[in-house]
Structure formats: structure tokens, C-alpha cells
Amino acid sequence: LPTDPEYPLSPRRPREEPGSESGISPSDFQRLSQFISDHWGINLPPTKKALLEGRIRKRLKALGLDSFKKYCDYLFSPEGLEAEPMEMVDLITTNKTDFFREPDHFESLTHRLLPLIFREHAHLNGISLKLWSAGCSTGEEPYTLAMVLQEFAEQTPGFQFSLLASDISRRVLEIARLGVYAEEKIAPVPLAMRKKYLWRSKDPEKRQVRIDADLRKKICWTRLNLLDLPASLPKPFHVIFCRNVLIYFDRPTQERIISSFLDCLTPKGFLILGHSENLAQKNFPLATLAPTIYRKTF
Ligand SMILES: C[S@@+](CC[C@H](N)C(=O)[O-])C[C@H]1O[C@@H](n2cnc3c(N)ncnc32)[C@H](O)[C@@H]1O
């Protein structure tokens, strides 16, 4: 048998390469977090190492790789750079969402913003409102908006709307397009809207509902990176919802995205962020109307 050169000077340890299944090595973590930040703006400080490991581990299994180092070598190879980012983004994004999440935003939309926009366009004999849900995840936010806008349209002759919903993750967009949700998820939807816009599955065992087909048709879904907006984006929008997305970005990236939202808004358009994404200390041409509801000042 070959002798162990370290024995008996040091205790026997399993022979592992740095960065094997036991964890991502510091240099690979640095490479990965830089790659993720450059591509999608998502900020992963060293405290998120265990989280990143947990999420990538699933990918190691799928690819039949036995170490994080091999995963990094694959990701940064020409072949990996071609195919892997699309898979990786599905793993690293946080997609938590709900119907009527942060409900005061929908109250303000119905009772303040929409009447105001409609009044300001009265001289045009009506308005076709354009709204964008940026970072829409599995669709609960844009479907909530579609219900609210449809209700307003039915009471307001001359009011029409179109809704764009986008996300970077292909996986969540597939769920969103399908519009099928577990029954527990619809608890925040008011009863009258549930009766009008949601259909229970024929199979009671499934305990699922589907969004009404006409409402689903109101939304145009697209895969889009907020760091790299396409020239084909159908701007300008009267209202942009981008809630609980910027919190994952570092400050310069947040500022860059807010600047591009300003370019995408109509004059005096509205930007609505998540409640933890306050712009109070930042110097943008945006006036605060209500908590995290902003209006372009020009
Ligand atoms: C926590 S969810 C927010 C969903 C919804 N807006 C809400 O507030 O309930 C954040 C979403 O932002 C998306 N996202 C993250 N980085 C992105 C990027 N660079 N471009 C577009 N979408 C991104 C994620 O895929 C995720 O679905």
C-alpha cells in the first residue's frame, strides 16, 4: 500500500479538493457572485454563500457533477456560458409573491391614480392606459392588476388598458402564463372578484383555480432583464409596478434601473416600488404620493 506522506504528522482527513461538495471555495464564490451581479444585478455578499450553495447543489445533481469547482469550470467554459445562465437564473432568483400583496397600492391605484390619469386625459375622450409589471414572478401581481383595471374599466366608459408583465426567469413565466394556482393562494382576492375571474378545477382533489381566459388574454408576458432593456419595449408606460425586485440589487444597479424606468414612463407617469424600497434619500425627479408610490415630476 502507498504511504500517506502526511501521516502521522497530521490527522487523517478525507481528501477533498477545495470547493468540492463540502462548499464553494472563496475564489469560486467570488467568480460566481461577480458573474451573477454583472448579468442580473443580484447582489450576493459572502453571507449568502450557504444560500448559493443550496441553490446550485440542485444543478450539480442535474448535470451529474460532484463538486462546485467542476460546476464553475463548466459554467465558465464556452459551452457552459452558452447554456447555463438561463438555468442558473431560475435557481438564484427569489420569486416570493402573492395576490394583492401590499394591498394599499391597489387601493391607491383604483381610488387615486386611475381617476387622476383618466381626468388628465379627458380632453382626448378617454385613455388606453399602459401598465408594466416588471419582475412579475409567477403572475399574482399582474393578475391582481388585471382584475383591478378590469373593474375600473367596467365603471369608466372610455377607459381601456394593456398590461405588460416581465421577468428574467423562464420558469416563473411559464407558471404565470398558465394562470393555475393552489386554492390557498387566492385567499387575499375579494370574494366578488373570485366569483368573476377565477375558475375552480373540475377535479376537486386538485384544489386548484385558473384565471379566467379573457383576463389572461389582457396580459402580454415577456422574458426580460431589467439591466438590459430591449429597444422593442413598448414604452412609454403610464404606470410601472416594480415591487420587491430592487432589494436584491446593489445601490448603483438600483439607481441605473430607476433611471431607465424614468425613460420608460410617460410625462408625469407613476412608479410603484415595494414597501422596503423607499427612495426617500435618493435624488430622482420623482415626487412621493403615498408610501413607495412616486410620480415623475416632468
Ligand atoms: C420577489 S419577486 C417579486 C414579485 C412581485 N413583483 C411582487 O412584489 O410580489 C422578484 C422577481 O424579480 C425577478 N428578477 C430578479 N432579477 C431580475 C432582473 N435582472 N430582471 C428582471 N427580473 C428580475 C425575479 O426573477 C423574481 O421573480
Coordinates of N, CA and C in Angstrom, one line a residue, residues 147-287:
M147 N -57.3 42.4 -12.7 CA -58.7 42.4 -12.1 C -59.1 43.8 -11.7
V148 N -58.1 44.5 -11.1 CA -58.4 45.9 -10.6 C -58.7 46.8 -11.8
L149 N -57.9 46.7 -12.9 CA -58.1 47.5 -14.0 C -59.4 47.2 -14.8
Q150 N -59.7 45.9 -14.8 CA -60.9 45.5 -15.5 C -62.2 46.0 -14.8
E151 N -62.1 46.0 -13.4 CA -63.2 46.6 -12.6 C -63.3 48.1 -12.9
F152 N -62.2 48.7 -13.0 CA -62.3 50.2 -13.2 C -62.8 50.5 -14.6
A153 N -62.4 49.7 -15.6 CA -62.8 49.9 -17.0 C -64.3 49.7 -17.1
E154 N -64.8 48.7 -16.4 CA -66.3 48.5 -16.5 C -67.1 49.6 -15.9
Q155 N -66.5 50.4 -15.0 CA -67.3 51.5 -14.5 C -66.9 52.8 -15.1
T156 N -66.0 52.8 -16.1 CA -65.5 54.1 -16.6 C -65.5 54.0 -18.2
P157 N -66.6 54.4 -18.8 CA -66.6 54.4 -20.3 C -65.4 55.2 -20.8
G158 N -64.7 54.7 -21.8 CA -63.6 55.5 -22.4 C -62.3 55.0 -21.8
F159 N -62.3 54.1 -20.8 CA -61.1 53.7 -20.2 C -60.7 52.3 -20.8
Q160 N -59.6 52.1 -21.4 CA -59.1 50.8 -21.8 C -57.7 50.6 -21.2
F161 N -57.2 49.4 -21.2 CA -55.8 49.2 -20.7 C -55.1 48.1 -21.4
S162 N -53.8 48.1 -21.3 CA -53.0 47.0 -21.7 C -51.9 46.8 -20.7
L163 N -51.5 45.5 -20.5 CA -50.6 45.2 -19.4 C -49.5 44.4 -19.9
L164 N -48.3 44.8 -19.6 CA -47.1 44.0 -20.0 C -46.5 43.5 -18.6
A165 N -46.2 42.2 -18.6 CA -45.6 41.6 -17.4 C -44.3 40.9 -17.8
S166 N -43.3 41.2 -17.1 CA -42.0 40.6 -17.5 C -41.2 40.1 -16.3
D167 N -40.3 39.1 -16.6 CA -39.5 38.6 -15.5 C -38.2 38.1 -16.2
I168 N -37.1 37.9 -15.5 CA -35.9 37.3 -16.0 C -36.0 35.8 -16.1
S169 N -36.8 35.2 -15.2 CA -36.9 33.7 -15.1 C -37.9 33.1 -16.0
R170 N -37.4 32.2 -16.8 CA -38.3 31.5 -17.7 C -39.3 30.6 -17.0
R171 N -38.8 30.0 -15.9 CA -39.6 29.1 -15.1 C -40.8 29.8 -14.5
V172 N -40.6 30.9 -13.9 CA -41.8 31.6 -13.3 C -42.8 32.1 -14.4
L173 N -42.2 32.5 -15.5 CA -43.1 33.0 -16.6 C -44.0 31.9 -17.1
E174 N -43.5 30.6 -17.2 CA -44.3 29.5 -17.6 C -45.5 29.3 -16.7
I175 N -45.2 29.4 -15.4 CA -46.3 29.3 -14.4 C -47.3 30.4 -14.6
A176 N -46.8 31.6 -14.7 CA -47.6 32.8 -14.9 C -48.6 32.7 -16.1
R177 N -48.0 32.3 -17.2 CA -48.8 32.2 -18.4 C -49.9 31.2 -18.3
L178 N -49.7 30.1 -17.6 CA -50.7 29.1 -17.4 C -51.8 29.6 -16.5
G179 N -51.5 30.4 -15.5 CA -52.5 31.0 -14.6 C -53.3 30.0 -13.7
V180 N -52.6 29.0 -13.3 CA -53.2 28.0 -12.4 C -52.6 28.1 -11.0
Y181 N -53.4 28.2 -10.0 CA -52.9 28.4 -8.6 C -53.6 27.5 -7.6
A182 N -52.8 27.2 -6.6 CA -53.4 26.4 -5.5 C -54.5 27.2 -4.8
E183 N -55.6 26.6 -4.4 CA -56.7 27.4 -3.8 C -56.3 28.3 -2.6
E184 N -55.3 27.8 -1.8 CA -54.9 28.6 -0.6 C -54.3 30.0 -1.1
K185 N -53.8 30.0 -2.3 CA -53.2 31.3 -2.8 C -54.2 32.4 -3.0
I186 N -55.4 32.0 -3.3 CA -56.4 33.1 -3.7 C -57.1 33.7 -2.5
A187 N -56.7 33.3 -1.3 CA -57.4 33.9 -0.1 C -57.4 35.4 -0.1
P188 N -56.4 36.1 -0.5 CA -56.5 37.6 -0.5 C -57.4 38.2 -1.6
V189 N -57.8 37.4 -2.5 CA -58.7 38.0 -3.6 C -60.1 38.2 -3.1
P190 N -60.7 39.5 -3.2 CA -62.0 39.7 -2.7 C -63.0 38.7 -3.3
L191 N -64.0 38.3 -2.5 CA -65.0 37.3 -3.0 C -65.6 37.6 -4.3
A192 N -66.0 38.9 -4.5 CA -66.7 39.2 -5.8 C -65.8 39.0 -7.0
M193 N -64.5 39.3 -6.8 CA -63.5 39.1 -7.9 C -63.3 37.6 -8.1
R194 N -63.2 36.8 -7.0 CA -63.0 35.4 -7.2 C -64.1 34.8 -8.0
K195 N -65.4 35.2 -7.7 CA -66.5 34.7 -8.5 C -66.4 35.0 -9.9
K196 N -65.9 36.2 -10.2 CA -65.9 36.7 -11.6 C -64.7 36.3 -12.4
Y197 N -63.5 36.1 -11.8 CA -62.3 36.0 -12.6 C -61.6 34.6 -12.3
L198 N -62.1 33.8 -11.4 CA -61.4 32.5 -11.1 C -62.3 31.3 -11.3
W199 N -61.7 30.3 -11.9 CA -62.5 29.1 -12.1 C -61.8 27.9 -11.4
R200 N -62.7 27.2 -10.6 CA -62.2 26.1 -9.9 C -62.0 24.9 -10.8
S201 N -61.0 24.1 -10.5 CA -60.7 22.9 -11.3 C -61.9 21.9 -11.2
K202 N -62.1 21.2 -12.3 CA -63.2 20.3 -12.3 C -62.9 19.1 -11.4
D203 N -61.7 18.9 -11.2 CA -61.2 17.8 -10.3 C -61.1 18.3 -8.9
P204 N -62.0 18.1 -8.0 CA -62.0 18.7 -6.6 C -60.7 18.3 -5.9
E205 N -60.2 17.1 -6.2 CA -59.0 16.6 -5.5 C -57.8 17.6 -5.7
K206 N -57.8 18.3 -6.8 CA -56.6 19.1 -7.2 C -56.6 20.4 -6.3
R207 N -57.7 20.9 -5.9 CA -57.8 22.1 -5.1 C -57.0 23.2 -5.8
Q208 N -57.4 23.4 -7.1 CA -56.7 24.5 -7.9 C -57.7 25.4 -8.5
V209 N -57.3 26.6 -8.8 CA -58.1 27.5 -9.6 C -57.4 28.0 -10.8
R210 N -58.1 28.4 -11.9 CA -57.4 29.0 -13.0 C -58.0 30.4 -13.3
I211 N -57.2 31.3 -13.7 CA -57.6 32.7 -14.0 C -58.4 32.6 -15.3
D212 N -59.5 33.4 -15.3 CA -60.4 33.4 -16.5 C -59.7 33.7 -17.8
A213 N -60.1 33.0 -18.8 CA -59.3 33.1 -20.1 C -59.3 34.6 -20.6
D214 N -60.4 35.3 -20.5 CA -60.5 36.7 -21.1 C -59.5 37.6 -20.3
L215 N -59.4 37.3 -19.0 CA -58.5 38.1 -18.2 C -57.0 37.8 -18.5
R216 N -56.8 36.5 -18.8 CA -55.4 36.0 -19.1 C -55.0 36.7 -20.4
K217 N -55.9 36.9 -21.3 CA -55.6 37.5 -22.6 C -55.2 39.0 -22.5
K218 N -55.5 39.6 -21.4 CA -55.2 41.0 -21.3 C -53.7 41.2 -21.0
I219 N -53.0 40.2 -20.7 CA -51.6 40.4 -20.3 C -50.6 39.8 -21.4
C220 N -49.7 40.7 -21.7 CA -48.6 40.2 -22.6 C -47.4 39.9 -21.8
W221 N -46.9 38.6 -21.8 CA -45.8 38.2 -21.0 C -44.5 38.2 -21.8
T222 N -43.4 38.6 -21.1 CA -42.2 38.6 -21.9 C -41.0 38.4 -20.9
R223 N -40.0 37.7 -21.4 CA -38.8 37.5 -20.6 C -37.8 38.6 -20.9
L224 N -37.4 39.3 -19.8 CA -36.7 40.5 -20.0 C -35.7 40.8 -18.8
N225 N -34.5 41.2 -19.1 CA -33.6 41.5 -18.0 C -33.6 43.0 -17.8
L226 N -33.9 43.4 -16.5 CA -34.0 44.9 -16.2 C -32.7 45.6 -16.4
L227 N -31.6 44.9 -16.5 CA -30.3 45.5 -16.7 C -30.0 45.8 -18.2
D228 N -30.9 45.2 -19.0 CA -30.6 45.3 -20.4 C -31.9 45.4 -21.2
L229 N -32.6 46.5 -21.1 CA -33.9 46.6 -21.6 C -33.8 46.7 -23.2
P230 N -34.7 45.9 -23.9 CA -34.6 45.9 -25.3 C -35.2 47.2 -25.9
A231 N -34.7 47.5 -27.1 CA -35.3 48.7 -27.8 C -36.7 48.5 -28.2
S232 N -37.1 47.2 -28.2 CA -38.5 46.9 -28.7 C -39.5 47.1 -27.5
L233 N -39.1 47.4 -26.3 CA -40.0 47.6 -25.2 C -41.1 48.6 -25.6
P234 N -42.4 48.2 -25.4 CA -43.5 49.1 -25.9 C -43.7 50.3 -25.0
K235 N -42.7 51.1 -24.8 CA -42.8 52.3 -23.9 C -43.5 53.4 -24.7
P236 N -44.0 54.5 -24.1 CA -43.9 54.8 -22.7 C -45.1 54.1 -22.0
F237 N -44.9 53.9 -20.6 CA -46.0 53.4 -19.8 C -46.5 54.5 -18.9
H238 N -47.8 54.5 -18.6 CA -48.4 55.4 -17.6 C -48.0 55.0 -16.2
V239 N -47.9 53.7 -16.0 CA -47.6 53.2 -14.6 C -46.7 52.0 -14.7
I240 N -45.6 52.1 -13.9 CA -44.7 50.9 -13.8 C -44.8 50.4 -12.3
F241 N -45.1 49.1 -12.2 CA -45.0 48.4 -10.9 C -43.7 47.7 -10.9
C242 N -42.8 47.9 -10.0 CA -41.6 47.1 -9.9 C -41.3 46.9 -8.4
R243 N -42.0 45.9 -7.8 CA -42.1 45.8 -6.4 C -41.3 44.6 -6.0
N244 N -40.5 44.8 -4.9 CA -39.7 43.7 -4.3 C -38.7 43.0 -5.3
V245 N -38.1 43.8 -6.2 CA -37.1 43.4 -7.1 C -35.8 44.1 -6.8
L246 N -35.9 45.5 -6.6 CA -34.7 46.2 -6.5 C -33.9 45.9 -5.2
I247 N -34.6 45.3 -4.2 CA -34.0 45.0 -2.9 C -32.8 44.0 -3.1
Y248 N -32.9 43.2 -4.2 CA -31.8 42.2 -4.5 C -30.6 42.8 -5.2
F249 N -30.7 44.1 -5.6 CA -29.6 44.7 -6.3 C -28.8 45.7 -5.4
D250 N -27.5 45.9 -5.9 CA -26.7 46.9 -5.1 C -27.2 48.3 -5.5
R251 N -26.7 49.3 -4.8 CA -27.2 50.6 -4.9 C -27.0 51.2 -6.3
P252 N -25.7 51.0 -6.9 CA -25.6 51.6 -8.3 C -26.5 50.9 -9.3
T253 N -26.8 49.6 -9.1 CA -27.7 49.0 -10.1 C -29.1 49.5 -9.9
Q254 N -29.5 49.7 -8.6 CA -30.9 50.2 -8.3 C -31.0 51.5 -9.0
E255 N -30.0 52.4 -8.9 CA -30.1 53.7 -9.4 C -30.2 53.7 -11.0
R256 N -29.4 52.8 -11.5 CA -29.4 52.6 -13.0 C -30.8 52.2 -13.5
I257 N -31.4 51.3 -12.8 CA -32.7 50.8 -13.2 C -33.8 51.9 -13.0
I258 N -33.7 52.6 -11.9 CA -34.7 53.7 -11.7 C -34.6 54.7 -12.9
S259 N -33.3 55.0 -13.3 CA -33.1 56.0 -14.4 C -33.8 55.4 -15.6
S260 N -33.6 54.1 -15.9 CA -34.2 53.6 -17.1 C -35.7 53.5 -17.0
F261 N -36.3 53.4 -15.8 CA -37.7 53.5 -15.6 C -38.2 54.9 -16.0
L262 N -37.4 55.9 -15.6 CA -37.8 57.3 -15.8 C -38.0 57.5 -17.4
D263 N -37.0 56.8 -18.1 CA -37.1 56.9 -19.6 C -38.3 56.2 -20.2
C264 N -38.8 55.2 -19.4 CA -39.9 54.4 -19.9 C -41.3 54.9 -19.5
L265 N -41.3 55.9 -18.7 CA -42.6 56.5 -18.2 C -43.1 57.6 -19.1
T266 N -44.4 57.8 -19.2 CA -44.9 59.0 -19.8 C -44.6 60.2 -19.0
P267 N -44.7 61.4 -19.5 CA -44.6 62.6 -18.6 C -45.6 62.4 -17.5
K268 N -45.1 62.7 -16.3 CA -46.0 62.6 -15.1 C -46.5 61.2 -14.8
G269 N -45.7 60.2 -15.3 CA -46.1 58.8 -15.1 C -45.8 58.3 -13.6
F270 N -46.3 57.2 -13.3 CA -46.2 56.7 -11.9 C -45.3 55.5 -11.8
L271 N -44.5 55.5 -10.7 CA -43.6 54.3 -10.5 C -43.9 53.8 -9.1
I272 N -44.2 52.5 -9.0 CA -44.6 51.9 -7.7 C -43.6 50.9 -7.3
L273 N -42.9 51.0 -6.2 CA -41.9 50.1 -5.7 C -42.5 49.3 -4.5
G274 N -41.7 48.3 -4.0 CA -42.1 47.6 -2.9 C -42.0 48.4 -1.6
H275 N -42.6 48.0 -0.5 CA -42.6 48.9 0.7 C -41.2 49.0 1.3
S276 N -40.3 48.0 1.0 CA -39.0 48.2 1.6 C -38.0 48.9 0.7
E277 N -38.6 49.5 -0.4 CA -37.7 50.1 -1.4 C -37.9 51.6 -1.5
N278 N -37.8 52.2 -0.4 CA -38.0 53.6 -0.3 C -37.0 54.5 -1.0
L279 N -37.4 55.5 -1.7 CA -36.4 56.3 -2.5 C -36.1 57.6 -1.7
A280 N -36.6 57.7 -0.4 CA -36.5 59.0 0.3 C -35.1 59.7 0.2
Q281 N -34.1 58.9 0.3 CA -32.7 59.6 0.4 C -32.2 59.8 -1.0
K282 N -32.9 59.4 -2.0 CA -32.3 59.4 -3.4 C -32.8 60.7 -4.1
N283 N -31.9 61.1 -5.0 CA -32.2 62.3 -5.7 C -32.7 62.2 -7.1
F284 N -33.9 61.7 -7.2 CA -34.5 61.5 -8.5 C -35.7 62.5 -8.7
P285 N -36.0 62.8 -10.0 CA -37.1 63.7 -10.2 C -38.4 62.9 -10.1
L286 N -38.7 62.5 -8.8 CA -39.9 61.8 -8.5 C -40.5 62.4 -7.2
A287 N -41.8 62.6 -7.3 CA -42.5 63.1 -6.1 C -43.2 61.9 -5.4

